[in-house]
């Protein structure tokens, strides 16, 4: 939520900033801006996309070897030019970009107004840079000291970068609650919300910890805490590949990421099990072996798509490992005084590893003594750093705002986790264990086959592109998939869609069904197949239109449904991994046909770092 990028070194900063902003645009896209130091401190900012900003600065002075850029997702103040970042201080000698929220900005603002400060935006951010300048002038300290002292006064979450005309060879960055990664080159530094703007210049990075300030001054990096303690930055090498950040010939990142799933699912299981020897090893689990094996209860916290993966995990873990599981929306969990015991294991699922509510739920459970296990995609992000143990999903960077490959990677890792726990606890027979492991190996190939329904989903999309509502139904392992299918459609096509347990439809949504209502049903040949067939009949009796996802060769549903999409047969517990594919494609094609911005749907952001 909001992306920041900054550069100090010998290169021209502007091209690095604008390219970096394009990479970060998935984090927010209601306005963008840059600041450049070149004797002057020039700020250019504009409501709209990064491309609007690039157009706006054409012909303007963007020289400078020090600069910073920001792409915004509005929290305080509507998205317009005024509220866009960077923000100036009172004298316009200091500027800031900020990702996060300064909660006590109103009281600080009131004090500064008393001192004669005049504000030009409605943002909390502008208050912080005025405060920094005030301290700089009053206390007669260097820039980093003014930043440090100001941060001591603010309450809230931030990732910030500060530049000042007064100290033109210096760049200051700081974080608390919002991510900052510092890229380290030869006599040059890059700062960004994540590694994507940095990767083509350097692979050496240091992730700032909460409460740390980075001072980049004449080719030297110093890290200290807000409490003024010097820290040695931990420099690590990025594994990310540049190609992962490009569309690679696809029209949208979302489509590319949908098609990447055979590979990403494979990557998420690679090296983690051997079906021949019947062994499975998620490093994080082995490390906390005893705690996890003896867990009295597991609490899964997540948001959005990750919450749906959590629901699949609930079914898997209860089914296989026989540990009671509760799945919670992180935002509800953290505010409702939940009961958390020392023998509970909390599993936090997050693609970005930065979702503020999920992170806060982790901290809460940690403070109560629970063991925390993370299932995250972005390496080095905040949630994995806050957990006791975990497993990365290794799906590679996901750029499309609507999550696709991250979901299937999460479900893959959670399946392995459930299997390993079941094996350790002796709640699964050896033959069943091996059977599932064998079938897991076939999943990438089956996903590849499922992707062949692309043309068929286009035909269905054409037919229903103007529908006002959609209903998605599923039972058992098909239920979380129905929720995920409905979420995909809502997010990117703006059609209202609801996911429902198929049997529960009778208690409400059935009233909505008429000849206008498309109903997508997960009707694969498993446990409750016959019951799902009855639910389809209930829909047909009310003239609803059925789009059914069925197992290859199914004849029964074909007779009733308006459209059927066949997917390869697989083990019931692995059905989410294959059945979600046609739903992702259907949502994608409907959104494209409706002219929606698939990769950057309105009002959404990829990484929600505000509560
Ligand atoms: C946002 C994104 C969703 C994502 C959710 C949770 O709403 O748009 O795609 O599922 O956040 O994000 P996380 O990074 O924690 O998985």
Coordinates of C-alpha atoms and ligand atoms in Angstrom, one line a residue:
X1 CA 0.0 0.0 0.0
X2 CA 1.9 3.0 -1.4
X3 CA 5.2 2.3 -3.0
X4 CA 8.4 4.2 -2.4
X5 CA 11.7 4.2 -4.3
X6 CA 14.7 6.4 -3.9
X7 CA 18.3 6.7 -5.2
X8 CA 21.5 8.3 -4.2
X9 CA 24.7 7.8 -6.2
X10 CA 26.4 8.8 -9.4
X11 CA 23.6 7.9 -11.9
X12 CA 20.8 10.1 -13.0
X13 CA 18.1 9.4 -10.4
X14 CA 14.9 10.1 -12.4
X15 CA 15.0 7.1 -14.8
X16 CA 15.6 4.8 -11.9
X17 CA 12.7 6.4 -10.0
X18 CA 10.1 6.3 -12.8
X19 CA 11.0 2.7 -13.7
X20 CA 10.9 1.8 -10.0
X21 CA 7.5 3.4 -9.6
X22 CA 6.1 1.4 -12.5
X23 CA 7.3 -1.8 -10.8
X24 CA 5.7 -0.7 -7.5
X25 CA 2.5 0.6 -9.0
X26 CA 0.7 -2.6 -7.9
X27 CA 1.0 -1.2 -4.4
X28 CA -1.1 1.9 -5.1
X29 CA -2.0 3.9 -8.1
X30 CA -4.1 6.9 -7.3
X31 CA -1.3 9.4 -7.6
X32 CA 2.4 9.5 -8.0
X33 CA 5.3 11.9 -7.6
X34 CA 9.0 12.4 -7.6
X35 CA 11.5 14.8 -5.9
X36 CA 15.0 15.5 -7.2
X37 CA 17.9 17.2 -5.5
X38 CA 20.1 19.2 -7.9
X39 CA 20.9 22.3 -6.0
X40 CA 17.2 22.9 -6.0
X41 CA 14.7 20.5 -4.6
X42 CA 12.2 19.9 -7.4
X43 CA 9.0 18.1 -6.7
X44 CA 6.6 16.9 -9.4
X45 CA 3.4 15.1 -8.5
X46 CA 0.1 14.2 -10.2
X47 CA -3.1 12.4 -9.5
X48 CA -3.5 9.3 -11.6
X49 CA -1.1 6.6 -12.8
X50 CA 2.7 6.7 -13.0
X51 CA 2.3 7.1 -16.8
X52 CA 0.4 10.4 -16.1
X53 CA 3.3 11.6 -13.9
X54 CA 5.8 10.6 -16.6
X55 CA 3.8 12.6 -19.2
X56 CA 3.5 15.6 -16.8
X57 CA 7.3 15.9 -16.1
X58 CA 8.2 15.8 -19.8
X59 CA 10.3 18.9 -20.6
X60 CA 10.8 19.7 -16.9
X61 CA 14.1 19.7 -15.0
X62 CA 14.5 16.2 -13.7
X63 CA 18.3 16.3 -13.3
X64 CA 19.9 15.1 -10.1
X65 CA 21.8 12.1 -8.7
X66 CA 19.6 12.1 -5.6
X67 CA 15.9 11.6 -5.7
X68 CA 12.8 9.8 -4.5
X69 CA 9.5 8.7 -5.9
X70 CA 6.1 7.6 -4.5
X71 CA 3.0 5.9 -5.8
X72 CA 0.0 6.4 -3.5
X73 CA -3.0 4.5 -2.2
X74 CA -5.0 7.2 -0.4
X75 CA -5.6 7.0 3.3
X76 CA -5.8 10.6 4.5
X77 CA -7.1 13.0 1.9
X78 CA -8.6 12.3 -1.4
X79 CA -6.4 11.3 -4.4
X80 CA -5.5 14.6 -6.0
X81 CA -2.3 16.5 -7.0
X82 CA -2.2 18.3 -3.6
X83 CA -2.3 15.2 -1.5
X84 CA 0.1 13.3 -3.8
X85 CA 3.7 12.7 -2.4
X86 CA 6.4 14.0 -2.0
X87 CA 5.4 16.6 0.5
X88 CA 7.4 19.7 1.3
X89 CA 8.3 21.2 4.6
X90 CA 7.3 24.8 5.5
X91 CA 10.3 26.4 3.7
X92 CA 10.3 23.8 0.9
X93 CA 13.9 22.9 1.8
X94 CA 12.9 19.4 3.0
X95 CA 10.8 16.8 1.4
X96 CA 9.3 13.4 2.4
X97 CA 7.7 10.3 0.9
X98 CA 5.7 8.1 3.2
X99 CA 4.0 4.7 3.3
X100 CA 1.8 4.2 6.4
X101 CA -0.2 6.3 8.8
X102 CA 0.8 8.9 11.4
X103 CA -1.9 8.4 13.9
X104 CA -1.3 11.4 16.1
X105 CA -0.8 13.8 13.2
X106 CA -3.8 16.0 14.2
X107 CA -2.4 17.0 17.5
X108 CA 1.1 17.7 16.0
X109 CA -0.5 19.7 13.2
X110 CA -2.4 21.8 15.7
X111 CA 0.8 22.6 17.6
X112 CA 2.7 23.4 14.4
X113 CA -0.1 25.7 13.2
X114 CA 0.2 27.6 16.4
X115 CA 3.9 28.1 15.6
X116 CA 2.9 29.5 12.2
X117 CA 3.2 26.5 9.9
X118 CA 0.9 26.5 6.9
X119 CA -0.2 23.2 5.4
X120 CA -1.0 22.6 1.8
X121 CA -2.5 19.1 1.9
X122 CA -4.9 17.0 4.0
X123 CA -2.2 14.4 4.6
X124 CA -0.7 13.1 7.8
X125 CA 2.6 12.9 5.9
X126 CA 3.0 16.6 5.4
X127 CA 2.8 17.1 9.2
X128 CA 5.8 14.8 9.7
X129 CA 8.1 16.8 7.3
X130 CA 7.1 20.1 8.9
X131 CA 7.9 18.6 12.3
X132 CA 11.3 17.4 11.1
X133 CA 12.2 20.8 9.8
X134 CA 11.0 22.5 13.0
X135 CA 13.3 20.2 15.0
X136 CA 16.2 20.7 12.6
X137 CA 16.0 24.4 13.0
X138 CA 15.3 24.6 16.7
X139 CA 17.7 21.9 17.9
X140 CA 20.4 22.8 15.3
X141 CA 21.1 19.1 14.6
X142 CA 22.0 17.2 11.5
X143 CA 19.3 15.8 9.3
X144 CA 19.3 12.2 10.6
X145 CA 19.1 13.5 14.1
X146 CA 16.1 15.7 13.3
X147 CA 14.4 12.7 11.6
X148 CA 15.2 10.5 14.6
X149 CA 13.9 13.0 17.2
X150 CA 10.7 13.6 15.1
X151 CA 10.0 9.9 14.9
X152 CA 10.3 9.7 18.6
X153 CA 7.2 11.9 18.7
X154 CA 5.0 10.2 16.2
X155 CA 2.6 7.3 16.8
X156 CA 1.8 5.1 13.8
X157 CA 3.3 3.1 11.0
X158 CA 5.7 4.4 8.4
X159 CA 8.3 3.8 5.8
X160 CA 9.8 7.2 4.9
X161 CA 12.5 8.7 2.9
X162 CA 13.7 12.3 3.5
X163 CA 15.8 14.6 1.4
X164 CA 16.9 18.1 2.2
X165 CA 18.5 20.9 0.3
X166 CA 20.5 21.7 3.4
X167 CA 22.3 18.4 3.2
X168 CA 22.3 17.5 -0.5
X169 CA 24.6 14.5 -0.3
X170 CA 22.4 12.6 2.1
X171 CA 19.4 10.5 2.1
X172 CA 17.5 9.3 5.2
X173 CA 15.1 6.3 5.3
X174 CA 13.3 4.9 8.3
X175 CA 10.7 2.2 9.0
X176 CA 8.2 1.1 11.6
X177 CA 5.4 -1.3 10.5
X178 CA 5.9 -0.6 6.7
X179 CA 8.7 -2.3 4.7
X180 CA 12.0 -0.8 3.5
X181 CA 14.7 -2.5 1.7
X182 CA 18.0 -0.8 1.0
X183 CA 19.9 -1.9 -2.2
X184 CA 23.7 -1.5 -1.8
X185 CA 25.7 -0.8 -4.9
X186 CA 29.2 0.6 -5.4
X187 CA 29.0 4.1 -3.9
X188 CA 25.3 4.1 -4.5
X189 CA 22.2 3.2 -2.6
X190 CA 18.6 2.4 -3.6
X191 CA 15.7 2.4 -1.2
X192 CA 12.3 0.8 -1.9
X193 CA 9.2 -0.8 -0.5
X194 CA 10.3 -4.1 -2.0
X195 CA 13.1 -5.4 -4.0
X196 CA 11.4 -5.1 -7.4
X197 CA 12.8 -1.6 -8.3
X198 CA 16.3 -2.6 -7.1
X199 CA 17.0 -6.0 -8.7
X200 CA 18.4 -4.8 -12.0
X201 CA 21.0 -2.6 -10.3
X202 CA 22.2 -4.7 -7.4
X203 CA 21.5 -8.0 -5.7
X204 CA 22.9 -6.9 -2.3
X205 CA 20.2 -5.7 0.0
X206 CA 19.5 -5.0 3.7
X207 CA 16.0 -5.0 5.1
X208 CA 15.5 -2.4 7.7
X209 CA 14.0 -3.6 11.0
X210 CA 11.2 -1.8 12.8
X211 CA 12.4 1.3 14.5
X212 CA 15.6 1.7 12.4
X213 CA 16.9 4.7 10.5
X214 CA 19.2 4.3 7.5
X215 CA 21.6 7.2 6.8
X216 CA 23.1 7.1 3.3
X217 CA 25.8 9.8 3.1
X218 CA 28.6 10.1 0.6
X219 CA 28.7 6.4 -0.3
X220 CA 28.4 5.2 3.3
X221 CA 25.5 3.5 4.9
X222 CA 24.8 3.8 8.7
X223 CA 21.9 2.2 10.4
X224 CA 20.8 3.2 13.9
X225 CA 17.7 2.8 16.0
X226 CA 15.3 5.6 16.8
X227 CA 16.8 5.3 20.3
X228 CA 20.2 6.1 18.8
X229 CA 21.8 2.7 19.0
X230 CA 24.1 1.9 16.0
X231 CA 23.2 -1.4 14.2
X232 CA 25.2 -3.5 11.8
X233 CA 23.0 -4.0 8.7
X234 CA 22.6 -7.7 7.7
X235 CA 23.3 -7.7 3.9
X236 CA 21.8 -10.5 1.9
X237 CA 21.7 -11.6 -1.7
X238 CA 18.4 -11.4 -3.6
X239 CA 17.3 -14.5 -5.4
X240 CA 14.7 -12.8 -7.5
X241 CA 15.0 -12.9 -11.3
X242 CA 14.4 -9.8 -13.5
X243 CA 12.2 -11.7 -16.0
X244 CA 9.8 -12.4 -13.1
X245 CA 9.0 -8.7 -13.1
X246 CA 8.1 -8.4 -16.8
X247 CA 4.9 -9.4 -18.6
X248 CA 6.8 -11.8 -20.9
X249 CA 4.5 -11.4 -23.9
X250 CA 1.2 -11.7 -21.9
X251 CA -1.3 -8.9 -22.1
X252 CA -1.5 -8.7 -18.3
X253 CA 0.5 -9.8 -15.3
X254 CA -2.6 -11.6 -14.0
X255 CA -2.8 -13.8 -17.2
X256 CA 1.0 -14.4 -17.0
X257 CA 0.7 -15.4 -13.4
X258 CA -2.3 -17.7 -14.1
X259 CA -0.2 -19.5 -16.7
X260 CA 2.8 -19.7 -14.5
X261 CA 1.0 -22.0 -12.0
X262 CA 2.3 -25.3 -13.2
X263 CA 5.8 -23.9 -12.6
X264 CA 5.0 -22.0 -9.4
X265 CA 3.3 -25.0 -7.8
X266 CA 6.3 -27.1 -8.7
X267 CA 8.6 -24.5 -7.2
X268 CA 6.6 -24.4 -4.0
X269 CA 7.1 -28.2 -3.5
X270 CA 10.5 -28.6 -4.9
X271 CA 12.9 -30.3 -2.6
X272 CA 10.3 -30.6 0.1
X273 CA 9.3 -34.2 -0.4
X274 CA 10.3 -37.4 -2.0
X275 CA 7.4 -39.6 -3.0
X276 CA 9.7 -42.6 -3.6
X277 CA 11.0 -42.8 -0.1
X278 CA 7.7 -41.4 1.3
X279 CA 9.5 -38.5 3.1
X280 CA 8.4 -34.9 3.5
X281 CA 10.3 -32.1 5.0
X282 CA 9.3 -28.5 5.5
X283 CA 12.3 -27.0 7.3
X284 CA 10.2 -24.8 9.5
X285 CA 8.1 -27.7 10.8
X286 CA 11.0 -29.9 11.6
X287 CA 12.6 -27.1 13.6
X288 CA 9.5 -26.7 15.7
X289 CA 8.6 -30.3 15.5
X290 CA 7.5 -30.9 19.1
X291 CA 5.5 -27.7 19.5
X292 CA 3.6 -28.3 16.2
X293 CA 3.1 -32.0 16.7
X294 CA 1.7 -31.4 20.2
X295 CA -0.4 -28.3 19.3
X296 CA -3.8 -28.4 21.0
X297 CA -5.2 -26.1 18.4
X298 CA -4.2 -24.2 15.4
X299 CA -5.4 -20.7 14.6
X300 CA -5.0 -19.6 11.0
X301 CA -5.0 -15.8 10.4
X302 CA -5.0 -14.2 7.0
X303 CA -6.9 -11.7 4.8
X304 CA -8.4 -11.9 1.3
X305 CA -7.3 -14.7 -0.9
X306 CA -4.8 -15.9 1.8
X307 CA -7.8 -16.4 4.1
X308 CA -9.4 -18.7 1.5
X309 CA -6.1 -20.7 1.4
X310 CA -6.5 -20.8 5.2
X311 CA -9.9 -22.3 4.8
X312 CA -8.5 -25.1 2.6
X313 CA -5.8 -25.6 5.2
X314 CA -8.5 -26.0 7.9
X315 CA -10.1 -28.8 6.0
X316 CA -6.7 -30.4 5.3
X317 CA -5.3 -30.2 8.8
X318 CA -8.4 -31.4 10.5
X319 CA -8.9 -34.1 8.0
X320 CA -5.4 -35.4 7.9
X321 CA -3.6 -34.3 11.1
X322 CA -6.7 -34.3 13.4
X323 CA -5.7 -31.0 15.0
X324 CA -8.6 -28.6 15.7
X325 CA -8.2 -25.5 13.5
X326 CA -9.9 -22.1 13.6
X327 CA -9.6 -19.8 10.6
X328 CA -9.8 -16.1 11.4
X329 CA -9.9 -12.9 9.5
X330 CA -6.8 -11.2 11.0
X331 CA -8.6 -7.9 11.3
X332 CA -11.3 -9.5 13.5
X333 CA -9.1 -11.7 15.5
X334 CA -6.8 -9.0 16.7
X335 CA -9.6 -6.7 18.0
X336 CA -11.8 -9.3 19.6
X337 CA -9.9 -10.3 22.7
X338 CA -9.4 -13.9 21.5
X339 CA -8.3 -16.8 23.8
X340 CA -4.7 -17.7 22.9
X341 CA -2.8 -20.3 24.9
X342 CA 0.9 -21.2 25.0
X343 CA 0.2 -24.6 23.4
X344 CA -1.6 -23.0 20.4
X345 CA 0.1 -22.6 17.1
X346 CA -0.9 -19.6 15.0
X347 CA -0.4 -19.9 11.3
X348 CA -0.2 -16.6 9.4
X349 CA -0.7 -16.8 5.7
X350 CA 0.2 -13.8 3.6
X351 CA 1.5 -13.4 0.0
X352 CA 3.1 -10.0 0.7
X353 CA 4.2 -10.8 4.2
X354 CA 3.2 -7.2 5.0
X355 CA -0.5 -7.1 5.6
X356 CA -0.9 -4.9 8.6
X357 CA -3.7 -6.8 10.3
X358 CA -2.1 -10.2 9.8
X359 CA 1.2 -8.8 11.2
X360 CA -0.6 -7.4 14.2
X361 CA -2.4 -10.7 14.8
X362 CA 1.0 -12.4 14.8
X363 CA 2.4 -9.9 17.4
X364 CA -0.7 -10.4 19.5
X365 CA -0.4 -14.2 19.5
X366 CA 3.3 -14.0 20.1
X367 CA 2.8 -11.8 23.2
X368 CA 0.5 -14.5 24.6
X369 CA 3.2 -17.2 24.1
X370 CA 1.8 -19.1 21.1
X371 CA 4.1 -20.5 18.5
X372 CA 3.9 -18.6 15.3
X373 CA 4.3 -20.2 11.8
X374 CA 4.4 -18.1 8.7
X375 CA 3.4 -19.1 5.2
X376 CA 4.5 -16.2 3.1
X377 CA 5.7 -15.5 -0.4
X378 CA 7.8 -12.4 -0.2
X379 CA 11.2 -13.4 1.2
X380 CA 12.5 -11.1 4.0
X381 CA 9.1 -9.4 4.5
X382 CA 7.8 -8.4 7.9
X383 CA 5.6 -11.4 8.8
X384 CA 8.3 -14.1 8.2
X385 CA 10.6 -12.0 10.2
X386 CA 8.2 -11.8 13.1
X387 CA 7.4 -15.6 13.2
X388 CA 9.2 -18.4 15.0
X389 CA 9.2 -20.7 12.0
X390 CA 7.7 -20.9 8.6
X391 CA 7.8 -22.0 5.0
X392 CA 8.1 -19.7 2.0
X393 CA 5.7 -20.4 -0.8
X394 CA 8.3 -19.6 -3.6
X395 CA 5.7 -18.6 -6.1
X396 CA 8.0 -15.7 -7.3
X397 CA 6.9 -12.1 -7.4
X398 CA 3.1 -11.7 -7.9
X399 CA 2.4 -8.4 -9.6
X400 CA -1.3 -8.6 -10.6
X401 CA -3.4 -7.2 -7.7
X402 CA -5.8 -10.2 -7.9
X403 CA -3.9 -13.1 -6.4
X404 CA -3.6 -16.3 -8.5
X405 CA -0.4 -18.1 -8.3
X406 CA 0.2 -17.1 -4.7
X407 CA -3.1 -18.9 -3.8
X408 CA -2.1 -22.2 -5.4
X409 CA 1.4 -22.0 -3.9
X410 CA -0.1 -21.3 -0.5
X411 CA -2.5 -24.3 -0.8
X412 CA 0.5 -26.5 -2.0
X413 CA 2.6 -25.6 1.0
X414 CA -0.3 -26.0 3.4
X415 CA -1.1 -29.4 1.9
X416 CA 2.5 -30.4 2.6
X417 CA 2.3 -29.0 6.1
X418 CA -0.9 -31.0 6.8
X419 CA 0.7 -34.1 5.4
X420 CA 3.9 -33.7 7.4
X421 CA 1.9 -33.1 10.6
X422 CA -0.3 -36.1 10.0
X423 CA 2.7 -38.3 9.4
X424 CA 4.5 -37.0 12.5
X425 CA 1.3 -37.5 14.6
X426 CA 0.5 -40.9 13.1
X427 CA -2.9 -39.9 12.0
X428 CA -2.5 -41.0 8.4
X429 CA -1.8 -44.5 7.1
X430 CA 1.4 -45.0 5.2
X431 CA -0.4 -45.9 2.0
X432 CA -2.7 -42.9 2.1
X433 CA 0.3 -40.7 2.8
X434 CA 2.2 -42.0 -0.2
X435 CA -0.9 -41.9 -2.4
X436 CA -1.3 -38.1 -1.8
X437 CA 2.4 -37.5 -2.2
X438 CA 2.3 -39.3 -5.6
X439 CA -0.7 -37.3 -6.7
X440 CA 0.9 -34.1 -5.6
X441 CA 3.7 -34.7 -8.1
X442 CA 1.1 -34.9 -10.8
X443 CA -0.6 -31.6 -9.9
X444 CA 1.6 -29.3 -12.1
X445 CA 0.8 -31.4 -15.2
X446 CA -2.9 -31.4 -14.3
X447 CA -3.0 -27.7 -13.8
X448 CA -1.4 -27.4 -17.3
X449 CA -4.3 -29.4 -18.7
X450 CA -6.8 -27.3 -16.8
X451 CA -5.3 -24.2 -18.4
X452 CA -6.5 -25.6 -21.8
X453 CA -10.0 -24.4 -20.8
X454 CA -8.9 -20.8 -21.6
X455 CA -10.8 -20.6 -24.9
X456 CA -13.9 -22.1 -23.4
X457 CA -13.9 -19.6 -20.5
X458 CA -13.7 -16.8 -23.1
X459 CA -17.0 -18.1 -24.7
X460 CA -18.6 -18.2 -21.3
X461 CA -17.3 -14.8 -20.4
X462 CA -18.7 -13.3 -23.6
X463 CA -22.1 -14.7 -22.7
X464 CA -22.2 -13.5 -19.1
X465 CA -20.0 -10.3 -19.2
X466 CA -23.0 -8.1 -18.5
X467 CA -24.5 -10.1 -15.7
X468 CA -25.2 -8.0 -12.6
X469 CA -24.6 -10.8 -10.1
X470 CA -22.9 -14.2 -9.9
X471 CA -23.2 -17.0 -7.4
X472 CA -20.4 -19.5 -6.8
X473 CA -21.2 -22.7 -5.0
X474 CA -19.1 -25.6 -3.7
X475 CA -19.1 -28.2 -0.9
X476 CA -16.2 -29.5 1.1
X477 CA -12.9 -28.7 -0.6
X478 CA -14.9 -27.0 -3.3
X479 CA -16.3 -24.4 -0.9
X480 CA -13.2 -22.3 -0.4
X481 CA -12.7 -22.5 -4.1
X482 CA -16.2 -21.0 -4.7
X483 CA -15.3 -18.1 -2.3
X484 CA -12.1 -17.5 -4.2
X485 CA -13.8 -17.6 -7.6
X486 CA -16.3 -15.1 -6.4
X487 CA -13.6 -12.8 -5.0
X488 CA -11.6 -12.9 -8.2
X489 CA -14.7 -11.8 -10.2
X490 CA -15.6 -9.0 -7.8
X491 CA -12.0 -7.7 -7.6
X492 CA -11.3 -7.3 -11.2
X493 CA -14.7 -7.0 -13.1
X494 CA -16.7 -5.2 -10.4
X495 CA -19.6 -7.6 -10.8
X496 CA -21.2 -8.5 -7.5
X497 CA -20.4 -12.1 -6.7
X498 CA -21.0 -14.3 -3.7
X499 CA -19.4 -17.6 -2.8
X500 CA -21.6 -19.9 -0.8
X501 CA -21.6 -23.5 0.6
X502 CA -23.8 -25.2 -2.0
X503 CA -26.2 -26.7 0.6
X504 CA -26.5 -23.4 2.4
X505 CA -27.9 -21.7 -0.7
X506 CA -31.3 -22.8 0.3
X507 CA -31.1 -20.5 3.3
X508 CA -30.9 -17.3 1.4
X509 CA -29.2 -16.9 -2.0
X510 CA -31.8 -19.2 -3.6
X511 CA -34.2 -16.2 -3.4
X512 CA -31.9 -14.3 -5.9
X513 CA -32.0 -17.0 -8.6
X514 CA -33.8 -16.2 -11.8
X515 CA -33.1 -16.6 -15.5
X516 CA -30.5 -13.8 -15.3
X517 CA -28.4 -15.4 -12.6
X518 CA -25.2 -17.3 -13.6
X519 CA -24.3 -19.9 -11.0
X520 CA -20.8 -21.3 -11.0
X521 CA -20.7 -24.7 -9.3
X522 CA -17.7 -26.8 -8.3
X523 CA -19.1 -30.3 -9.1
X524 CA -16.2 -32.6 -9.3
X525 CA -16.7 -36.3 -8.7
X526 CA -16.0 -36.5 -5.0
X527 CA -17.6 -37.1 -1.6
X528 CA -20.7 -34.9 -1.9
X529 CA -21.0 -35.1 -5.7
X530 CA -24.6 -36.4 -5.6
X531 CA -25.6 -33.6 -3.2
X532 CA -24.0 -31.0 -5.5
X533 CA -26.0 -32.5 -8.4
X534 CA -29.2 -31.9 -6.3
X535 CA -28.1 -28.3 -5.7
X536 CA -27.7 -27.8 -9.4
X537 CA -31.2 -29.1 -10.0
X538 CA -32.5 -26.7 -7.4
X539 CA -30.9 -23.9 -9.4
X540 CA -32.2 -25.1 -12.7
X541 CA -35.7 -25.5 -11.3
X542 CA -35.6 -21.7 -10.7
X543 CA -34.2 -21.0 -14.2
X544 CA -30.7 -20.1 -13.1
X545 CA -27.8 -20.6 -15.5
X546 CA -25.3 -23.3 -14.5
X547 CA -21.6 -23.1 -15.3
X548 CA -20.2 -26.3 -13.8
X549 CA -16.6 -27.3 -13.1
X550 CA -16.6 -31.1 -13.5
X551 CA -14.3 -34.0 -13.5
X552 CA -13.2 -35.1 -17.0
X553 CA -15.7 -37.5 -18.5
X554 CA -18.6 -36.5 -16.3
X555 CA -21.9 -37.1 -18.1
X556 CA -24.5 -36.4 -15.5
X557 CA -23.9 -32.7 -14.9
X558 CA -23.4 -32.1 -18.6
X559 CA -27.1 -32.9 -19.1
X560 CA -28.2 -30.2 -16.7
X561 CA -25.6 -27.5 -17.0
X562 CA -25.6 -24.6 -19.5
X563 CA -21.8 -24.9 -19.7
X564 CA -19.4 -27.5 -18.3
X565 CA -15.7 -27.1 -17.9
X566 CA -13.8 -30.3 -17.5
X567 CA -10.7 -30.6 -15.3
X568 CA -8.5 -33.6 -14.8
X569 CA -9.5 -36.1 -12.1
X570 CA -7.4 -35.7 -8.9
X571 CA -7.5 -36.6 -5.2
X572 CA -10.4 -34.9 -3.4
X573 CA -8.0 -33.0 -1.1
X574 CA -6.1 -31.6 -4.0
X575 CA -9.1 -30.4 -6.0
X576 CA -8.7 -26.7 -5.0
X577 CA -5.4 -26.6 -6.9
X578 CA -7.0 -27.6 -10.1
X579 CA -10.5 -26.4 -9.9
X580 CA -9.6 -22.8 -9.2
X581 CA -7.9 -22.4 -12.6
X582 CA -11.0 -22.1 -14.7
X583 CA -12.5 -19.6 -12.2
X584 CA -9.4 -17.4 -12.4
X585 CA -9.6 -17.5 -16.2
X586 CA -13.3 -16.8 -16.2
X587 CA -12.9 -13.7 -14.0
X588 CA -10.0 -12.5 -16.1
X589 CA -11.8 -12.7 -19.4
X590 CA -14.9 -11.1 -18.1
X591 CA -12.9 -8.2 -16.7
X592 CA -11.0 -7.8 -20.0
X593 CA -14.3 -7.8 -22.0
X594 CA -15.7 -5.2 -19.7
X595 CA -12.7 -3.0 -20.3
X596 CA -11.5 -3.1 -16.7
X597 CA -7.9 -2.6 -15.6
X598 CA -7.2 -6.1 -14.7
X599 CA -3.8 -5.7 -13.0
X600 CA -4.8 -2.6 -11.1
X601 CA -8.4 -2.8 -10.2
X602 CA -10.0 0.3 -8.7
X603 CA -9.6 1.0 -5.0
X604 CA -7.5 -2.1 -4.3
X605 CA -3.9 -2.5 -3.5
X606 CA -1.7 -5.5 -3.5
X607 CA -0.1 -5.0 -0.2
X608 CA -2.4 -3.6 2.5
X609 CA -0.1 -2.0 5.1
X610 CA -2.9 0.0 6.8
X611 CA -5.4 -1.4 9.2
Ligands
LIG1 C1 -5.2 -7.4 -0.6 C2 -4.9 -8.0 -2.0 C3 -5.4 -9.5 -2.0 C4 -4.8 -10.3 -0.9 C5 -5.0 -9.6 0.5 C6 -4.1 -10.3 1.5 O1 -6.5 -7.3 -0.4 O2 -5.5 -7.3 -3.0 O3 -5.1 -10.0 -3.3 O4 -5.3 -11.6 -0.9 O5 -4.6 -8.2 0.4 O6 -2.8 -10.0 1.2 P1 -1.6 -10.9 1.7 O7 -0.4 -10.2 1.1 O8 -1.5 -10.8 3.2 O9 -1.8 -12.3 1.2

